[in-house]
Coordinates of C-alpha atoms and ligand atoms in Angstrom, one line a residue:
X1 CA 96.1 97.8 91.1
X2 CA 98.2 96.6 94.1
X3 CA 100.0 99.0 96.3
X4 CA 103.2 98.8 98.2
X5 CA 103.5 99.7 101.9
X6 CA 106.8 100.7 102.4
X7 CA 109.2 101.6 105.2
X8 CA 111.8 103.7 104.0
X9 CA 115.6 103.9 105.2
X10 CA 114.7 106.8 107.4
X11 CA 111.6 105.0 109.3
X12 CA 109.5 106.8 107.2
X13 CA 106.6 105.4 105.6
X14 CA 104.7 105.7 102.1
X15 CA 102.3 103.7 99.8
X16 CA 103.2 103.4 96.3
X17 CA 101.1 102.3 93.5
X18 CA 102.1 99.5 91.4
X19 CA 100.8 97.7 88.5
X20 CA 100.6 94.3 88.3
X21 CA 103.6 92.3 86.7
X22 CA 105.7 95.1 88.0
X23 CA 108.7 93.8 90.1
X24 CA 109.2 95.4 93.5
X25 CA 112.6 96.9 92.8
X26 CA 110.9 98.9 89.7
X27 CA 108.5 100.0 91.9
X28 CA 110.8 101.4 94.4
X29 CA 113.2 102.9 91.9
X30 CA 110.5 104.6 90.0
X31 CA 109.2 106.4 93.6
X32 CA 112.9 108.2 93.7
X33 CA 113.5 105.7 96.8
X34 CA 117.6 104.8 97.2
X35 CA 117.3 101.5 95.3
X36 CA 121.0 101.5 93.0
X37 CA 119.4 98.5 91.2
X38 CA 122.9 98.2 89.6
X39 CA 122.3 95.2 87.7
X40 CA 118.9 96.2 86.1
X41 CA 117.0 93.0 88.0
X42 CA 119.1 90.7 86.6
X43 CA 119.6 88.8 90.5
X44 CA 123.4 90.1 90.6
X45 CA 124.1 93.0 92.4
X46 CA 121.6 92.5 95.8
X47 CA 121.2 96.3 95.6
X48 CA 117.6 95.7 95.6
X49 CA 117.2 93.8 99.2
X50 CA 114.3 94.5 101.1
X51 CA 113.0 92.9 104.0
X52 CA 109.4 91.6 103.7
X53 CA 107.0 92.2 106.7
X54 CA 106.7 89.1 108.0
X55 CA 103.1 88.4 108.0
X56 CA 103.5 88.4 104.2
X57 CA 106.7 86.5 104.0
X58 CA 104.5 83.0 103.5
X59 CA 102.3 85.0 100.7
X60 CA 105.1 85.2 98.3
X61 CA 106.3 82.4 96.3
X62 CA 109.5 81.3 98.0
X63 CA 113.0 82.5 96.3
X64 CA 114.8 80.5 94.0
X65 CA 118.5 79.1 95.1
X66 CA 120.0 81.9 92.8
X67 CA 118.2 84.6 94.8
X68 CA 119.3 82.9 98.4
X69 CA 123.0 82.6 97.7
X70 CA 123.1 86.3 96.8
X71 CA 121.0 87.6 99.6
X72 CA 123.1 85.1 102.2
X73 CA 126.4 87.2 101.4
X74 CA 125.0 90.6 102.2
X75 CA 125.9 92.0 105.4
X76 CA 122.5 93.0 106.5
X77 CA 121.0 89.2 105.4
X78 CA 117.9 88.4 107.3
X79 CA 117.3 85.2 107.1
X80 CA 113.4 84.9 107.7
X81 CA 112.5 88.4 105.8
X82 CA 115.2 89.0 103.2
X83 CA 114.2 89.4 99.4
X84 CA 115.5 91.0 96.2
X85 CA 113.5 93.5 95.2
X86 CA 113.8 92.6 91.6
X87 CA 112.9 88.7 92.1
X88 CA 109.5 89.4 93.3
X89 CA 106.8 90.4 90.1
X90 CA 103.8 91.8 91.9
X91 CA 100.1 89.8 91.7
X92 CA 96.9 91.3 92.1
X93 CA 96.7 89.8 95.7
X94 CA 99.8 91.6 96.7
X95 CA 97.9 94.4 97.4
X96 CA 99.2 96.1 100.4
X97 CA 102.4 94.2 100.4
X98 CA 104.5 95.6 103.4
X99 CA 108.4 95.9 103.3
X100 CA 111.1 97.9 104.5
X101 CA 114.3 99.2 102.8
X102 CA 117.1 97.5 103.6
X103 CA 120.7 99.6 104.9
X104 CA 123.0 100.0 102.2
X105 CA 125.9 97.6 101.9
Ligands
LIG201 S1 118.6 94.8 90.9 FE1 120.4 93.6 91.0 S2 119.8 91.9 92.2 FE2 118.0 93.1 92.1

């Protein structure tokens, strides 16, 4: 079962459990974390944006165009570390997967 290590928007941080085939923005939602999640994970609303630890940024399968063209017009875009929560389904090798909350928009 992989876990999620996760910085919340208060510097704090948790693990959560996950199951596999769970996306990351379910994950977080379903710990009470701030995560609006407006459009359900359909890759509209960016209300899921997280920033990947970098060391596991090359571990993830890259995101698709779709995914990139809504995360470039958020105002807290990070260009090396910025992910939807919602576009990333967790795999038994995530294990441990480290990310931080990203500020509201
Ligand atoms: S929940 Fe809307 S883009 Fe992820």
């Amino acid at each position: 079962m992989p876990y999620l290590d996760v910085i919340d928007r208060n510097g704090e941080s948790r693990q959560l459990s996950a199951r596999e085939g769970d996306n990351v923005m379910e994950v977080l939602r379903d710990a009470g974390l701030p995560i609006e999640a407006v459009c359900g994970g359909c890759c509209v609303c960016a209300t899921c944006h997280v920033y990947i630890d970098p060391a596991w940024v090359p571990r993830l399968a890259s995101p698709k165009r779709g995914e990139v063209a809504l995360l470039e017009g958020c105002r807290h875009y990070e260009s090396a570390t910025s992910r939807l929560g919602c576009q990333i389904s967790l795999r038994a090798e995530d294990d441990g997967l480290a990310l931080r909350l990203a500020p509201e928009e």
